[in-house]
PDB file of C-alpha atoms in Angstrom:
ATOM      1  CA  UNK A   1    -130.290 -12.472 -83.281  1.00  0.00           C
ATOM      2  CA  UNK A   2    -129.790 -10.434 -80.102  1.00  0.00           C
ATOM      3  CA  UNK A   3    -126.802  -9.143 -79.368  1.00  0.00           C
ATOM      4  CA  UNK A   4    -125.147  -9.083 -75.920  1.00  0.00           C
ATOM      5  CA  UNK A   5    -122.762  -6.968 -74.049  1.00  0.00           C
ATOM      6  CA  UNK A   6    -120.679  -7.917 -71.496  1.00  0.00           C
ATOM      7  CA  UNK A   7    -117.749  -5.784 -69.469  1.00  0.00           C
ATOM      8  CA  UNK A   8    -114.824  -7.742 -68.381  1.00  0.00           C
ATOM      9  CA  UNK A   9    -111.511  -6.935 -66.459  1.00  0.00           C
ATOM     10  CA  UNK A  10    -108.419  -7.377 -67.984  1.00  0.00           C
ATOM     11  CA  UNK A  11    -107.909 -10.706 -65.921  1.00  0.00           C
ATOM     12  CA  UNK A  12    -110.810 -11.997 -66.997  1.00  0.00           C
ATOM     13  CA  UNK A  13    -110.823 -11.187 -70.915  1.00  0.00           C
ATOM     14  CA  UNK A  14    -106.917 -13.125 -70.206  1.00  0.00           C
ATOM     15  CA  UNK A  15    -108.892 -16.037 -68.635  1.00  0.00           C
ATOM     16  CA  UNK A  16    -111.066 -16.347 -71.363  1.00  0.00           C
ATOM     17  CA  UNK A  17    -108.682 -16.574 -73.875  1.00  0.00           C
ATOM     18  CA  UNK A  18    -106.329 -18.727 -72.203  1.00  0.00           C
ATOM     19  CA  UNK A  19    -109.759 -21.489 -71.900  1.00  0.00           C
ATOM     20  CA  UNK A  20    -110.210 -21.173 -75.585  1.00  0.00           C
ATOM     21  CA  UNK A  21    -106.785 -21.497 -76.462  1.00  0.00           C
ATOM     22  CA  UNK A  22    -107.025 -25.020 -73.945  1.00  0.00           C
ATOM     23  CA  UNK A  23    -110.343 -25.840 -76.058  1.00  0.00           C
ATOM     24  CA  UNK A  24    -108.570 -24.931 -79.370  1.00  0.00           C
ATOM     25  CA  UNK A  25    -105.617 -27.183 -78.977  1.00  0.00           C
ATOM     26  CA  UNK A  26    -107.766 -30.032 -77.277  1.00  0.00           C
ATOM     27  CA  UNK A  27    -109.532 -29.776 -80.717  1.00  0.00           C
ATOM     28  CA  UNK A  28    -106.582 -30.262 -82.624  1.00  0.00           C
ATOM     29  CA  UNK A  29    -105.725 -32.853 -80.685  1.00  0.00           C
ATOM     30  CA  UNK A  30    -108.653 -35.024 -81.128  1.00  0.00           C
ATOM     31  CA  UNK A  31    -108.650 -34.051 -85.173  1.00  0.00           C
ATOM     32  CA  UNK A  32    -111.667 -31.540 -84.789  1.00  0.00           C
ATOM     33  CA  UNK A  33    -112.124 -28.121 -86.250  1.00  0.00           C
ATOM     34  CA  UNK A  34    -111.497 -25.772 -84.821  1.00  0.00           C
ATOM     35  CA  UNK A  35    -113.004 -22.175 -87.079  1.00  0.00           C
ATOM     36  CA  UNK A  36    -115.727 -21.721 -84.285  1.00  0.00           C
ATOM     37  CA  UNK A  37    -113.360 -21.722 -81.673  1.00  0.00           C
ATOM     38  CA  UNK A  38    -110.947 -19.284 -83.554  1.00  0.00           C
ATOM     39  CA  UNK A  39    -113.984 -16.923 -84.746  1.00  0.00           C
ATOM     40  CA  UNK A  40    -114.556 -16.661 -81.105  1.00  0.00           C
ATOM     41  CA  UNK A  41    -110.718 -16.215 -80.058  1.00  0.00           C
ATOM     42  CA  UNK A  42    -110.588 -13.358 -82.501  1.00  0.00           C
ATOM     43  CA  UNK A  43    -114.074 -11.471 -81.061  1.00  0.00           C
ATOM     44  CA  UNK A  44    -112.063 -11.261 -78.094  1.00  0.00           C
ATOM     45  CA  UNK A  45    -108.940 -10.304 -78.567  1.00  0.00           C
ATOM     46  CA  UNK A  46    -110.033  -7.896 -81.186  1.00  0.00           C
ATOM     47  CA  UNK A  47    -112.985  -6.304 -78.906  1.00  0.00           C
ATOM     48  CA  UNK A  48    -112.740  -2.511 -78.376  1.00  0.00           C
ATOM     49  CA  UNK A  49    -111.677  -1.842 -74.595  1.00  0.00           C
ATOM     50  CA  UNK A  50    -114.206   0.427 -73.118  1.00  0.00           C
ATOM     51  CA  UNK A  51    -113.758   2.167 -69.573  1.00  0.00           C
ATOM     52  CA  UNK A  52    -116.897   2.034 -67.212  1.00  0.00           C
ATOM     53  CA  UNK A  53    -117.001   3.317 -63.700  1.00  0.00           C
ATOM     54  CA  UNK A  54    -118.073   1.225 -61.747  1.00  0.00           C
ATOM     55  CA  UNK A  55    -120.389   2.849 -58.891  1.00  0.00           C
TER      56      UNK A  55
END
């Protein structure tokens, strides 16, 4: 499995969790689970912040 890094601004890591936290409780809505939306919720939040100049 490769593994991929990506570099995102604060705004965007705060985008991406507020989508997932729509997809999450659309989920819950409909009666689906939701543990591979949540693994994915917790990658992010939990990522280690790294500063990169950007040139």
């Amino acid at each position: 499995m490769k593994k991929y890094h990506i570099y995102l601004t604060y705004d965007e890591r705060q985008e991406i969790v507020y989508a997932l936290m729509d997809k999450r409780h659309d989920l819950i809505r409909t009666g689906h689970y939701t543990d591979a939306v949540d693994e994915i919720i917790d990658k992010v939040v939990n990522a280690k912040i790294k500063r990169v100049k950007v040139l």
